[in-house]
Amino acid sequence: FSGPYTVACGLRYADAGLAQFTPVAVADESVRQLAAKVRYRIDPDNEYPTNYTGEVIVTLRDGRTLREVQGQLRGGVREPMATAELLRKCQANLDFAGWTGADSGQLDAFARGLFASDAAFSAALLRR
């Protein structure tokens, strides 16, 4: 999706997971209206692709300006996600993919095993 839709979906749904970028989500009239108000420019001094940075500036109706800067990719080497965040993201992706019940439980156990210091785990859990 283009920059305006990425920003609009993130603002509209307060998240940026898979569910926020489906054709249905992007077709939402409130997203379309918000995306029409988004302007963006590419910073020629940006470190991309070495680093993924970003900045969003929102001007409110009353003239106030809100600004958020992301100095690096959240979840990347420079700003790793906490284990709990990764597990929540994994579960959200499983939910989005329709993995439920035993399949979801096995993958959740596998993911948790990846973070346990001495736990043994098997990739066999991934076989269907």
CSV table of N, CA and C in Angstrom, one decimal:
chain,number,residue,atom,x,y,z
A,1,PHE,N,0.8,-1.2,0.0
A,1,PHE,CA,0.0,0.0,0.0
A,1,PHE,C,0.9,1.2,0.0
A,2,SER,N,0.3,2.3,-0.5
A,2,SER,CA,1.1,3.6,-0.6
A,2,SER,C,1.2,4.2,0.8
A,3,GLY,N,2.1,5.2,0.9
A,3,GLY,CA,2.3,5.9,2.2
A,3,GLY,C,1.1,6.5,2.8
A,4,PRO,N,0.2,7.1,2.0
A,4,PRO,CA,-1.0,7.7,2.6
A,4,PRO,C,-1.9,6.6,3.2
A,5,TYR,N,-2.1,5.5,2.5
A,5,TYR,CA,-2.9,4.4,3.1
A,5,TYR,C,-2.3,3.7,4.3
A,6,THR,N,-1.0,3.6,4.3
A,6,THR,CA,-0.3,3.0,5.5
A,6,THR,C,-0.5,3.9,6.7
A,7,VAL,N,-0.3,5.2,6.5
A,7,VAL,CA,-0.5,6.1,7.6
A,7,VAL,C,-2.0,6.1,8.1
A,8,ALA,N,-2.9,6.2,7.1
A,8,ALA,CA,-4.3,6.3,7.4
A,8,ALA,C,-4.8,5.0,8.1
A,9,CYS,N,-4.4,3.8,7.7
A,9,CYS,CA,-4.7,2.6,8.3
A,9,CYS,C,-4.2,2.5,9.8
A,10,GLY,N,-2.9,2.9,9.9
A,10,GLY,CA,-2.3,3.0,11.3
A,10,GLY,C,-3.1,3.9,12.2
A,11,LEU,N,-3.4,5.1,11.7
A,11,LEU,CA,-4.2,6.0,12.6
A,11,LEU,C,-5.6,5.5,12.8
A,12,ARG,N,-6.3,5.0,11.8
A,12,ARG,CA,-7.7,4.6,12.0
A,12,ARG,C,-7.8,3.4,12.9
A,13,TYR,N,-6.9,2.4,12.7
A,13,TYR,CA,-7.1,1.2,13.5
A,13,TYR,C,-6.1,1.1,14.7
A,14,ALA,N,-5.3,2.1,14.9
A,14,ALA,CA,-4.4,2.1,16.0
A,14,ALA,C,-3.5,0.9,16.1
A,15,ASP,N,-3.2,0.3,14.9
A,15,ASP,CA,-2.3,-0.8,14.8
A,15,ASP,C,-1.8,-0.9,13.4
A,16,ALA,N,-0.8,-1.7,13.2
A,16,ALA,CA,-0.3,-1.9,11.8
A,16,ALA,C,0.0,-3.4,11.6
A,17,GLY,N,-1.0,-4.2,11.9
A,17,GLY,CA,-0.8,-5.7,11.7
A,17,GLY,C,-1.4,-6.1,10.3
A,18,LEU,N,-1.4,-7.3,10.1
A,18,LEU,CA,-2.0,-7.8,8.8
A,18,LEU,C,-3.5,-7.4,8.6
A,19,ALA,N,-4.2,-7.5,9.7
A,19,ALA,CA,-5.7,-7.2,9.6
A,19,ALA,C,-6.0,-5.8,9.2
A,20,GLN,N,-5.0,-4.9,9.4
A,20,GLN,CA,-5.2,-3.5,9.1
A,20,GLN,C,-5.0,-3.1,7.7
A,21,PHE,N,-4.5,-4.1,6.9
A,21,PHE,CA,-4.1,-3.8,5.5
A,21,PHE,C,-4.8,-4.7,4.5
A,22,THR,N,-6.0,-5.2,4.9
A,22,THR,CA,-6.8,-6.1,4.0
A,22,THR,C,-7.5,-5.2,3.0
A,23,PRO,N,-8.0,-5.7,1.9
A,23,PRO,CA,-8.7,-4.9,1.0
A,23,PRO,C,-10.0,-4.3,1.6
A,24,VAL,N,-10.6,-5.0,2.5
A,24,VAL,CA,-11.8,-4.5,3.2
A,24,VAL,C,-11.4,-3.3,4.1
A,25,ALA,N,-10.3,-3.4,4.9
A,25,ALA,CA,-9.9,-2.4,5.8
A,25,ALA,C,-9.5,-1.1,5.0
A,26,VAL,N,-8.8,-1.3,3.9
A,26,VAL,CA,-8.4,-0.1,3.1
A,26,VAL,C,-9.5,0.5,2.4
A,27,ALA,N,-10.6,-0.3,2.1
A,27,ALA,CA,-11.8,0.3,1.4
A,27,ALA,C,-12.7,1.0,2.3
A,28,ASP,N,-12.5,0.9,3.6
A,28,ASP,CA,-13.3,1.6,4.6
A,28,ASP,C,-13.3,3.1,4.3
A,29,GLU,N,-14.4,3.7,4.2
A,29,GLU,CA,-14.6,5.1,3.8
A,29,GLU,C,-13.8,6.0,4.7
A,30,SER,N,-13.8,5.7,6.0
A,30,SER,CA,-13.0,6.6,6.9
A,30,SER,C,-11.5,6.6,6.6
A,31,VAL,N,-11.0,5.4,6.2
A,31,VAL,CA,-9.6,5.3,5.8
A,31,VAL,C,-9.3,6.1,4.5
A,32,ARG,N,-10.2,5.9,3.6
A,32,ARG,CA,-10.1,6.7,2.3
A,32,ARG,C,-10.1,8.2,2.5
A,33,GLN,N,-11.0,8.6,3.4
A,33,GLN,CA,-11.0,10.1,3.7
A,33,GLN,C,-9.8,10.6,4.4
A,34,LEU,N,-9.3,9.8,5.3
A,34,LEU,CA,-8.1,10.1,6.0
A,34,LEU,C,-6.9,10.1,5.1
A,35,ALA,N,-6.8,9.1,4.2
A,35,ALA,CA,-5.7,8.9,3.3
A,35,ALA,C,-5.6,10.1,2.3
A,36,ALA,N,-6.8,10.6,2.0
A,36,ALA,CA,-6.8,11.8,1.1
A,36,ALA,C,-6.2,13.0,1.7
A,37,LYS,N,-6.1,13.1,3.0
A,37,LYS,CA,-5.5,14.2,3.7
A,37,LYS,C,-4.0,14.0,4.0
A,38,VAL,N,-3.5,12.9,3.7
A,38,VAL,CA,-2.1,12.6,4.0
A,38,VAL,C,-1.2,13.0,2.9
A,39,ARG,N,-0.1,13.7,3.2
A,39,ARG,CA,0.9,14.1,2.3
A,39,ARG,C,2.2,13.6,2.8
A,40,TYR,N,3.1,13.2,1.9
A,40,TYR,CA,4.3,12.6,2.4
A,40,TYR,C,5.5,13.0,1.4
A,41,ARG,N,6.7,13.0,2.0
A,41,ARG,CA,7.8,13.2,1.1
A,41,ARG,C,8.9,12.2,1.6
A,42,ILE,N,9.7,11.9,0.7
A,42,ILE,CA,10.9,11.0,1.0
A,42,ILE,C,12.1,11.8,1.3
A,43,ASP,N,12.6,11.5,2.5
A,43,ASP,CA,13.8,12.2,3.0
A,43,ASP,C,15.0,11.7,2.3
A,44,PRO,N,15.7,12.5,1.5
A,44,PRO,CA,16.9,12.1,0.8
A,44,PRO,C,18.0,11.7,1.7
A,45,ASP,N,18.0,12.1,2.9
A,45,ASP,CA,19.0,11.7,3.9
A,45,ASP,C,18.7,10.5,4.7
A,46,ASN,N,17.6,9.9,4.4
A,46,ASN,CA,17.1,8.7,5.2
A,46,ASN,C,18.1,7.6,5.0
A,47,GLU,N,18.3,6.8,6.0
A,47,GLU,CA,19.3,5.7,6.0
A,47,GLU,C,18.8,4.4,5.3
A,48,TYR,N,17.6,4.4,4.8
A,48,TYR,CA,17.0,3.3,4.1
A,48,TYR,C,17.9,2.8,2.9
A,49,PRO,N,18.2,1.6,2.7
A,49,PRO,CA,17.7,0.4,3.4
A,49,PRO,C,18.5,-0.1,4.6
A,50,THR,N,19.5,0.6,5.0
A,50,THR,CA,20.3,0.2,6.1
A,50,THR,C,19.5,0.3,7.4
A,51,ASN,N,18.6,1.2,7.5
A,51,ASN,CA,17.8,1.4,8.6
A,51,ASN,C,16.4,1.9,8.2
A,52,TYR,N,15.4,1.5,8.9
A,52,TYR,CA,14.0,1.9,8.5
A,52,TYR,C,13.6,2.9,9.6
A,53,THR,N,13.5,4.2,9.1
A,53,THR,CA,13.1,5.3,10.0
A,53,THR,C,11.7,5.8,9.5
A,54,GLY,N,11.1,6.6,10.3
A,54,GLY,CA,9.9,7.3,9.9
A,54,GLY,C,9.5,8.4,10.8
A,55,GLU,N,8.7,9.3,10.3
A,55,GLU,CA,8.2,10.4,11.1
A,55,GLU,C,6.8,10.7,10.6
A,56,VAL,N,5.9,10.9,11.5
A,56,VAL,CA,4.5,11.3,11.2
A,56,VAL,C,4.2,12.6,11.9
A,57,ILE,N,3.7,13.6,11.2
A,57,ILE,CA,3.3,14.8,11.8
A,57,ILE,C,1.8,15.0,11.5
A,58,VAL,N,1.0,15.2,12.5
A,58,VAL,CA,-0.4,15.4,12.3
A,58,VAL,C,-0.8,16.8,12.8
A,59,THR,N,-1.5,17.5,11.9
A,59,THR,CA,-2.0,18.8,12.2
A,59,THR,C,-3.5,18.7,12.5
A,60,LEU,N,-3.9,19.0,13.7
A,60,LEU,CA,-5.3,18.9,14.1
A,60,LEU,C,-6.1,20.1,13.6
A,61,ARG,N,-7.4,20.0,13.7
A,61,ARG,CA,-8.3,21.0,13.2
A,61,ARG,C,-8.0,22.4,14.0
A,62,ASP,N,-7.7,22.2,15.2
A,62,ASP,CA,-7.5,23.5,16.0
A,62,ASP,C,-6.1,24.1,15.8
A,63,GLY,N,-5.3,23.5,14.9
A,63,GLY,CA,-4.0,24.0,14.6
A,63,GLY,C,-2.8,23.4,15.3
A,64,ARG,N,-3.1,22.6,16.4
A,64,ARG,CA,-2.0,21.9,17.1
A,64,ARG,C,-1.4,20.9,16.2
A,65,THR,N,-0.1,20.6,16.5
A,65,THR,CA,0.6,19.7,15.7
A,65,THR,C,1.2,18.6,16.6
A,66,LEU,N,0.9,17.3,16.2
A,66,LEU,CA,1.5,16.2,17.0
A,66,LEU,C,2.5,15.5,16.1
A,67,ARG,N,3.6,15.1,16.7
A,67,ARG,CA,4.7,14.5,15.9
A,67,ARG,C,5.2,13.3,16.6
A,68,GLU,N,5.5,12.3,15.8
A,68,GLU,CA,6.1,11.0,16.3
A,68,GLU,C,7.2,10.6,15.3
A,69,VAL,N,8.3,10.3,15.9
A,69,VAL,CA,9.5,9.9,15.1
A,69,VAL,C,9.9,8.5,15.5
A,70,GLN,N,10.1,7.7,14.5
A,70,GLN,CA,10.6,6.4,14.7
A,70,GLN,C,12.0,6.3,14.2
A,71,GLY,N,13.0,6.2,15.0
A,71,GLY,CA,14.4,6.3,14.6
A,71,GLY,C,14.9,5.0,14.0
A,72,GLN,N,14.2,3.9,14.2
A,72,GLN,CA,14.6,2.6,13.7
A,72,GLN,C,13.4,1.7,13.6
A,73,LEU,N,13.5,0.6,12.9
A,73,LEU,CA,12.4,-0.3,12.8
A,73,LEU,C,12.1,-1.0,14.1
A,74,ARG,N,10.9,-0.8,14.6
A,74,ARG,CA,10.6,-1.5,15.9
A,74,ARG,C,10.5,-3.0,15.6
A,75,GLY,N,11.3,-3.7,16.5
A,75,GLY,CA,11.4,-5.1,16.3
A,75,GLY,C,12.7,-5.5,15.6
A,76,GLY,N,13.4,-4.5,15.1
A,76,GLY,CA,14.7,-4.8,14.4
A,76,GLY,C,15.8,-4.8,15.4
A,77,VAL,N,17.0,-4.9,14.9
A,77,VAL,CA,18.2,-5.1,15.8
A,77,VAL,C,18.4,-3.9,16.7
A,78,ARG,N,18.1,-2.7,16.2
A,78,ARG,CA,18.3,-1.5,17.1
A,78,ARG,C,17.2,-1.3,18.1
A,79,GLU,N,16.0,-1.9,17.9
A,79,GLU,CA,14.9,-1.7,18.9
A,79,GLU,C,14.1,-3.0,18.9
A,80,PRO,N,14.7,-4.1,19.6
A,80,PRO,CA,14.1,-5.4,19.6
A,80,PRO,C,12.8,-5.3,20.4
A,81,MET,N,11.8,-6.1,20.0
A,81,MET,CA,10.6,-6.2,20.7
A,81,MET,C,10.7,-7.2,21.9
A,82,ALA,N,10.0,-6.9,23.0
A,82,ALA,CA,10.0,-7.8,24.1
A,82,ALA,C,9.3,-9.1,23.8
A,83,THR,N,9.6,-10.1,24.5
A,83,THR,CA,9.1,-11.5,24.2
A,83,THR,C,7.6,-11.4,24.2
A,84,ALA,N,7.0,-10.8,25.2
A,84,ALA,CA,5.5,-10.7,25.2
A,84,ALA,C,4.9,-10.0,24.0
A,85,GLU,N,5.6,-9.0,23.5
A,85,GLU,CA,5.1,-8.3,22.3
A,85,GLU,C,5.2,-9.2,21.1
A,86,LEU,N,6.3,-9.9,20.9
A,86,LEU,CA,6.5,-10.9,19.8
A,86,LEU,C,5.4,-12.0,19.9
A,87,LEU,N,5.1,-12.5,21.1
A,87,LEU,CA,4.1,-13.5,21.2
A,87,LEU,C,2.7,-13.0,20.8
A,88,ARG,N,2.4,-11.8,21.2
A,88,ARG,CA,1.1,-11.2,20.9
A,88,ARG,C,1.0,-11.0,19.4
A,89,LYS,N,2.1,-10.5,18.7
A,89,LYS,CA,2.1,-10.4,17.3
A,89,LYS,C,2.0,-11.7,16.6
A,90,CYS,N,2.7,-12.7,17.1
A,90,CYS,CA,2.5,-14.1,16.5
A,90,CYS,C,1.1,-14.5,16.6
A,91,GLN,N,0.5,-14.4,17.8
A,91,GLN,CA,-0.9,-14.8,18.0
A,91,GLN,C,-1.9,-14.0,17.0
A,92,ALA,N,-1.6,-12.7,16.9
A,92,ALA,CA,-2.5,-11.9,16.0
A,92,ALA,C,-2.4,-12.4,14.6
A,93,ASN,N,-1.2,-12.8,14.1
A,93,ASN,CA,-1.0,-13.3,12.8
A,93,ASN,C,-1.6,-14.7,12.6
A,94,LEU,N,-1.6,-15.5,13.7
A,94,LEU,CA,-2.2,-16.8,13.7
A,94,LEU,C,-3.7,-16.6,13.5
A,95,ASP,N,-4.3,-15.7,14.3
A,95,ASP,CA,-5.7,-15.4,14.3
A,95,ASP,C,-6.1,-14.9,12.9
A,96,PHE,N,-5.3,-14.0,12.3
A,96,PHE,CA,-5.6,-13.5,11.0
A,96,PHE,C,-5.6,-14.6,10.0
A,97,ALA,N,-4.7,-15.6,10.1
A,97,ALA,CA,-4.6,-16.7,9.2
A,97,ALA,C,-5.6,-17.8,9.4
A,98,GLY,N,-6.4,-17.6,10.5
A,98,GLY,CA,-7.4,-18.6,10.8
A,98,GLY,C,-7.0,-19.8,11.5
A,99,TRP,N,-5.8,-19.8,12.1
A,99,TRP,CA,-5.2,-20.9,12.8
A,99,TRP,C,-5.8,-20.8,14.2
A,100,THR,N,-6.6,-21.9,14.6
A,100,THR,CA,-7.2,-21.9,15.9
A,100,THR,C,-7.0,-23.3,16.5
A,101,GLY,N,-7.4,-23.4,17.7
A,101,GLY,CA,-7.4,-24.7,18.4
A,101,GLY,C,-6.0,-25.3,18.5
A,102,ALA,N,-5.9,-26.6,18.2
A,102,ALA,CA,-4.7,-27.3,18.4
A,102,ALA,C,-3.5,-26.7,17.6
A,103,ASP,N,-3.8,-26.4,16.3
A,103,ASP,CA,-2.7,-25.8,15.5
A,103,ASP,C,-2.2,-24.5,16.1
A,104,SER,N,-3.0,-23.6,16.6
A,104,SER,CA,-2.6,-22.4,17.2
A,104,SER,C,-1.8,-22.7,18.5
A,105,GLY,N,-2.3,-23.6,19.3
A,105,GLY,CA,-1.7,-24.0,20.5
A,105,GLY,C,-0.3,-24.6,20.3
A,106,GLN,N,-0.1,-25.4,19.3
A,106,GLN,CA,1.2,-26.0,19.0
A,106,GLN,C,2.2,-24.9,18.5
A,107,LEU,N,1.7,-24.0,17.7
A,107,LEU,CA,2.6,-23.0,17.2
A,107,LEU,C,2.9,-22.0,18.4
A,108,ASP,N,2.0,-21.7,19.2
A,108,ASP,CA,2.2,-20.9,20.4
A,108,ASP,C,3.3,-21.5,21.3
A,109,ALA,N,3.2,-22.8,21.5
A,109,ALA,CA,4.1,-23.6,22.3
A,109,ALA,C,5.5,-23.5,21.7
A,110,PHE,N,5.5,-23.7,20.4
A,110,PHE,CA,6.8,-23.6,19.6
A,110,PHE,C,7.4,-22.2,19.8
A,111,ALA,N,6.7,-21.2,19.6
A,111,ALA,CA,7.2,-19.8,19.7
A,111,ALA,C,7.7,-19.6,21.1
A,112,ARG,N,7.0,-20.0,22.1
A,112,ARG,CA,7.4,-19.8,23.5
A,112,ARG,C,8.7,-20.6,23.8
A,113,GLY,N,8.8,-21.7,23.2
A,113,GLY,CA,10.0,-22.5,23.3
A,113,GLY,C,11.3,-21.8,22.7
A,114,LEU,N,11.1,-21.0,21.7
A,114,LEU,CA,12.2,-20.3,21.1
A,114,LEU,C,12.8,-19.3,22.1
A,115,PHE,N,11.9,-18.8,23.0
A,115,PHE,CA,12.4,-17.8,24.0
A,115,PHE,C,12.8,-18.4,25.3
A,116,ALA,N,12.6,-19.7,25.5
A,116,ALA,CA,13.0,-20.3,26.8
A,116,ALA,C,14.5,-20.6,26.7
A,117,SER,N,15.2,-20.3,27.7
A,117,SER,CA,16.7,-20.4,27.6
A,117,SER,C,17.2,-21.8,27.4
A,118,ASP,N,16.7,-22.8,28.0
A,118,ASP,CA,17.2,-24.1,27.9
A,118,ASP,C,16.2,-25.1,27.3
A,119,ALA,N,15.0,-24.6,26.8
A,119,ALA,CA,14.0,-25.5,26.4
A,119,ALA,C,14.3,-26.1,25.0
A,120,ALA,N,14.0,-27.4,24.9
A,120,ALA,CA,14.2,-28.1,23.7
A,120,ALA,C,12.8,-28.0,22.9
A,121,PHE,N,12.9,-27.7,21.6
A,121,PHE,CA,11.7,-27.7,20.8
A,121,PHE,C,12.0,-28.3,19.5
A,122,SER,N,10.9,-28.7,18.8
A,122,SER,CA,11.0,-29.4,17.6
A,122,SER,C,10.3,-28.7,16.4
A,123,ALA,N,11.0,-28.6,15.3
A,123,ALA,CA,10.3,-28.0,14.1
A,123,ALA,C,9.2,-28.9,13.6
A,124,ALA,N,9.1,-30.1,14.1
A,124,ALA,CA,8.1,-31.1,13.7
A,124,ALA,C,6.7,-30.5,14.1
A,125,LEU,N,6.6,-29.6,15.0
A,125,LEU,CA,5.4,-28.9,15.4
A,125,LEU,C,4.8,-28.1,14.2
A,126,LEU,N,5.6,-27.8,13.3
A,126,LEU,CA,5.2,-27.0,12.1
A,126,LEU,C,4.7,-27.8,11.0
A,127,ARG,N,4.9,-29.1,11.0
A,127,ARG,CA,4.4,-29.9,9.9
A,127,ARG,C,2.9,-30.1,10.1
A,128,ARG,N,2.3,-30.2,8.9
A,128,ARG,CA,0.8,-30.4,8.9
A,128,ARG,C,0.5,-31.7,8.2
